[in-house]
Tab-separated table of C-alpha atoms and ligand atoms in Angstrom:
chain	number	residue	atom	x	y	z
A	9	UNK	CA	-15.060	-8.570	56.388
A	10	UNK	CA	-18.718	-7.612	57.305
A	11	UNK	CA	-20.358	-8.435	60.759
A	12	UNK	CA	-23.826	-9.797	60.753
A	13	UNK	CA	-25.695	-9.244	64.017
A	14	UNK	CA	-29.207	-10.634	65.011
A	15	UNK	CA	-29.814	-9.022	68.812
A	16	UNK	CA	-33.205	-10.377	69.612
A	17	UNK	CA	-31.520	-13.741	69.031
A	18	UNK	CA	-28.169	-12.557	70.716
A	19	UNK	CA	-26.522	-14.124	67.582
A	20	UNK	CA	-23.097	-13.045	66.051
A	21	UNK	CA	-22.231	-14.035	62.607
A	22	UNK	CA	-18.164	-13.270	61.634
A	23	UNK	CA	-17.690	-16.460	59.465
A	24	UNK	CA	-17.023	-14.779	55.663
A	25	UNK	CA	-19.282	-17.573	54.183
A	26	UNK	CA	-21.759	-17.915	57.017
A	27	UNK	CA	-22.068	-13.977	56.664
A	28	UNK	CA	-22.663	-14.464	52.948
A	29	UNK	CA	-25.126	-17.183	53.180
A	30	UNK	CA	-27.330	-15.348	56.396
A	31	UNK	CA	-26.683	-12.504	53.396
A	32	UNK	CA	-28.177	-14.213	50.429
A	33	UNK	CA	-30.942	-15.672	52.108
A	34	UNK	CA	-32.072	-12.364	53.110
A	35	UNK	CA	-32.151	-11.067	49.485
A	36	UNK	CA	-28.845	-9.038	50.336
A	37	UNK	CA	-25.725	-9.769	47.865
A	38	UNK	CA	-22.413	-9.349	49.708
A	39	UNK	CA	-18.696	-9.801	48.192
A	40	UNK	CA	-15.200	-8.708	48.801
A	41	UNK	CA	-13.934	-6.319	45.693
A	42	UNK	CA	-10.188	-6.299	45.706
A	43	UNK	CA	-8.207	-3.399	43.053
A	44	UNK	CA	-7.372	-4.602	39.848
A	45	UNK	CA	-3.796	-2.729	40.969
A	46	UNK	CA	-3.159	-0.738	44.270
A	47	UNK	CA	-4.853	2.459	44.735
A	48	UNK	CA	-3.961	4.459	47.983
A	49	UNK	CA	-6.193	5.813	50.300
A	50	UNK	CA	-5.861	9.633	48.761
A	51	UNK	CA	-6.460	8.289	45.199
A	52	UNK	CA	-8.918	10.552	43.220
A	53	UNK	CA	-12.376	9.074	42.453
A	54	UNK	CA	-11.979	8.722	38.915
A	55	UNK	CA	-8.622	6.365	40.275
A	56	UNK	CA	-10.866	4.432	42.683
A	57	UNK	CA	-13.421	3.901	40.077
A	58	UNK	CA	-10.996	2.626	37.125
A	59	UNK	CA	-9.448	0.478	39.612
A	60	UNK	CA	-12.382	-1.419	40.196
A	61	UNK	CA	-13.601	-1.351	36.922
A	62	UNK	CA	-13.948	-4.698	36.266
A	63	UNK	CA	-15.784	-5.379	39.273
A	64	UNK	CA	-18.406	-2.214	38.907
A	65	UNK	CA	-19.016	-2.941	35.127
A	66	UNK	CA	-20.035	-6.415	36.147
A	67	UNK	CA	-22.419	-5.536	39.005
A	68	UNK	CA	-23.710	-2.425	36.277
A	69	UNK	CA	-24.418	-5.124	34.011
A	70	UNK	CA	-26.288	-7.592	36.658
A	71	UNK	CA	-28.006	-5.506	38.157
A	72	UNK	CA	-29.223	-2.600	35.734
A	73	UNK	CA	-27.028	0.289	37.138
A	74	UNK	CA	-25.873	3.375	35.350
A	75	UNK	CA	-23.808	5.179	37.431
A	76	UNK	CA	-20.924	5.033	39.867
A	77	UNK	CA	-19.414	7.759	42.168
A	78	UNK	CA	-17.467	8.126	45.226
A	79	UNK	CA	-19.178	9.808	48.707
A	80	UNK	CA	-16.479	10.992	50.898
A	81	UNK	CA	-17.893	11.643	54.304
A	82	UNK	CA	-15.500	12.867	57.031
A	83	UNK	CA	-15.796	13.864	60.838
A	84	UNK	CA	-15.602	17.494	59.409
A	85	UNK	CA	-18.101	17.004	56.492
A	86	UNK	CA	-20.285	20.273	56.587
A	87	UNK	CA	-23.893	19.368	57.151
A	88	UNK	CA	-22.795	15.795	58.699
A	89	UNK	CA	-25.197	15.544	61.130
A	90	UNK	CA	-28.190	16.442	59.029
A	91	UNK	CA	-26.909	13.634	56.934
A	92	UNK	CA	-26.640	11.119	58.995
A	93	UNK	CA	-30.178	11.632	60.680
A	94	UNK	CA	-31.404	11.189	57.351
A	95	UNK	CA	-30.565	7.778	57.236
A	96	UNK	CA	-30.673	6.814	60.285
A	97	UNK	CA	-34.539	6.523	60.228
A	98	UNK	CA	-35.715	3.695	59.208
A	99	UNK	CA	-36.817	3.779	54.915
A	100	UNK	CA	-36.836	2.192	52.153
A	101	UNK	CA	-35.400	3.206	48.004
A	102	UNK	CA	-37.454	2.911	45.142
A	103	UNK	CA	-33.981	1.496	43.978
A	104	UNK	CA	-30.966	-0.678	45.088
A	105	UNK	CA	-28.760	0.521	47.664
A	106	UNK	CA	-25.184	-0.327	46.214
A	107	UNK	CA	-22.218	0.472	48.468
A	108	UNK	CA	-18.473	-0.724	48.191
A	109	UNK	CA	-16.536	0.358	51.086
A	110	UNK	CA	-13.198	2.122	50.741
A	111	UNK	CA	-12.620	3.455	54.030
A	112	UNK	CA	-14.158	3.535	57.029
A	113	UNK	CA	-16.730	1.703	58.806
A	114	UNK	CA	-20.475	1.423	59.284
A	115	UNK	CA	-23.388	-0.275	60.397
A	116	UNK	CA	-26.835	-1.056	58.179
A	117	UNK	CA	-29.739	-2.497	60.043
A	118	UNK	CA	-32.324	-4.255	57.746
A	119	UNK	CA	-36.022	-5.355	58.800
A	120	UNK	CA	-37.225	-8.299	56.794
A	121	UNK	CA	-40.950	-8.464	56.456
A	122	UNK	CA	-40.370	-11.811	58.700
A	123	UNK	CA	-37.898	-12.262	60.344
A	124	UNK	CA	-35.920	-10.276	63.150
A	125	UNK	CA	-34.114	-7.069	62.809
A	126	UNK	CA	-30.475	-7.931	61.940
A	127	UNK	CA	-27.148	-5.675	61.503
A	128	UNK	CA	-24.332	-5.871	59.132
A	129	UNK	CA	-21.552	-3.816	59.918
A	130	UNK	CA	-19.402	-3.226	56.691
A	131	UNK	CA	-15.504	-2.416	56.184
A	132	UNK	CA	-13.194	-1.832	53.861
A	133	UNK	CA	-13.447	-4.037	50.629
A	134	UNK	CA	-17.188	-4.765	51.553
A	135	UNK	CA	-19.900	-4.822	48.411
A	136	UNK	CA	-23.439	-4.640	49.752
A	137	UNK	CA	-26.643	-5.026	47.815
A	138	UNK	CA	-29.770	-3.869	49.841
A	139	UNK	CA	-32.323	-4.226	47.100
A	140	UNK	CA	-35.592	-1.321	46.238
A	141	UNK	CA	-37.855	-1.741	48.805
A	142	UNK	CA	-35.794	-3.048	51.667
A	143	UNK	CA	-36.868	-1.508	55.315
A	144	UNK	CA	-33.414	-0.293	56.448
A	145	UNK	CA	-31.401	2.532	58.341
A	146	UNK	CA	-27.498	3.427	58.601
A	147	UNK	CA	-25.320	4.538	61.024
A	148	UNK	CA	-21.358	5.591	60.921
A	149	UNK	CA	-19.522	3.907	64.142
A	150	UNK	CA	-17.574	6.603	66.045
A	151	UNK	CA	-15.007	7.737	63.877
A	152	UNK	CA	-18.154	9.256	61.837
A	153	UNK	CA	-16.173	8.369	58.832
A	154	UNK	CA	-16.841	6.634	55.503
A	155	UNK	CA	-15.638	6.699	51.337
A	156	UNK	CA	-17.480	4.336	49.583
A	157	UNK	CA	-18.618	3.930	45.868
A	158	UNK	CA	-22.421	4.025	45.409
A	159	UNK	CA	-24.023	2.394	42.227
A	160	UNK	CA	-27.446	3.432	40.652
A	161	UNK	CA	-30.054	2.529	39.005
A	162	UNK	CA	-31.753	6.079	38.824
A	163	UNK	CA	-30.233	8.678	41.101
A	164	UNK	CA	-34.090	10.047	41.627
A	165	UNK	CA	-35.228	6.601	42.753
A	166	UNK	CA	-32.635	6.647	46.054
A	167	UNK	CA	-34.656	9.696	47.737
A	168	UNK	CA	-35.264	7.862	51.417
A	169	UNK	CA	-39.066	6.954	52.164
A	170	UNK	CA	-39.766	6.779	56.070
A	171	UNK	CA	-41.240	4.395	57.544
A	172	UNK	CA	-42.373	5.818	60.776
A	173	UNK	CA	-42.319	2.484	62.458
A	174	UNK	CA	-40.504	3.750	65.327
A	175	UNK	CA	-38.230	0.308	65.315
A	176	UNK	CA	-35.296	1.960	64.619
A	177	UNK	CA	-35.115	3.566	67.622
A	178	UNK	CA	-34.891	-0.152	69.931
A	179	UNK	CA	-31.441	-0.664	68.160
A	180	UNK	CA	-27.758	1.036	68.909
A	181	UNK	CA	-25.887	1.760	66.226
A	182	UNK	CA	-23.131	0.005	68.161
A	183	UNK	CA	-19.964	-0.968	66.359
A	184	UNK	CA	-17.996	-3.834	66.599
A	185	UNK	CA	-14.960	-2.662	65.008
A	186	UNK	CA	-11.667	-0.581	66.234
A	187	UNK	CA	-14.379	2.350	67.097
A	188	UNK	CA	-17.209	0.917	69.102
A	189	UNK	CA	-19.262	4.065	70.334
A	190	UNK	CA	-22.671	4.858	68.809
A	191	UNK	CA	-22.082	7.557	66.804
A	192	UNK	CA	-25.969	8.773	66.573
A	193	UNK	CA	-26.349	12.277	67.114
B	207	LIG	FE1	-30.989	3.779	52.517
């Protein structure tokens, strides 16, 4: 179950439908996806992605996507910290930012246009809609490690624009889950 944090208000949000609610009245859509039959940890992609079929055909439907893979991102992930700075800045998509969680934790800070910087740390079972436009960055909590399936709408339109706003850089990536150290290179 997602975390929402709002640190300039020292707020904490845990509550599944409070979370959802904070969620929806940002513009962000949040649910829990649970397998249409069990699929292990180790299951290929194509596994992951038939057993959640149902769920992914509906949200392709909704919301205009036409594709679906799995990113697998380890501690050992060549290239890993290259990655991660590249989201860690804060940007923005031309397109929605889909992710279901599969393994692994992290956290997503979004700045509204007018309203506070907030986090939402995501685990396992977590769907998150950040829609186009949306001033956001990402971190991995300390275990630096993450499988999640990714939705698109156009796989050109999810090239990260920068802000440059520098307010990324007043937050910690901190985590509130079994690894809590930043894990910002
Ligand atoms: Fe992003």
């Amino acid at each position: 179950m997602a975390v929402v944090r709002v640190p300039e208000q020292k707020r904490k949000i845990d509550d599944p439908a409070e979370v959802t609610a904070f969620l929806a009245e940002a513009d962000i859509d949040y649910e829990r996806w649970t397998p249409s039959r069990p699929v292990s940890d180790s299951a290929s992609a194509e596994d992951v992605l038939d057993a959640y079929r149902t769920e992914i055909d509906a949200l392709k439907a909704r919301g205009g996507y036409v594709t679906a893979d799995v990113v697998d991102v380890k501690p050992d992930t060549p290239g890993l910290d290259a990655m991660l700075l590249k989201f860690s800045r804060e940007h923005w998509h031309d397109e929605d930012e889909v992710r279901f969680i599969l393994e692994g934790r992290g956290v997503f800070h979004v700045h509204p246009k007018d309203g506070p910087v907030f986090a939402i740390e995501v685990e396992k079972g977590d769907l998150i809609r950040v829609p186009r436009g949306t001033w956001h960055w990402f971190d991995l909590c300390a275990d630096r490690r993450i499988r999640a399936i990714r939705l698109f709408q156009d796989v050109a339109g999810w090239t990260p624009r920068y802000t440059e706003s520098g307010v990324d850089k007043g937050f910690e990536p901190v985590c509130l889950g079994p690894a809590d150290i930043p894990a910002r290179a």
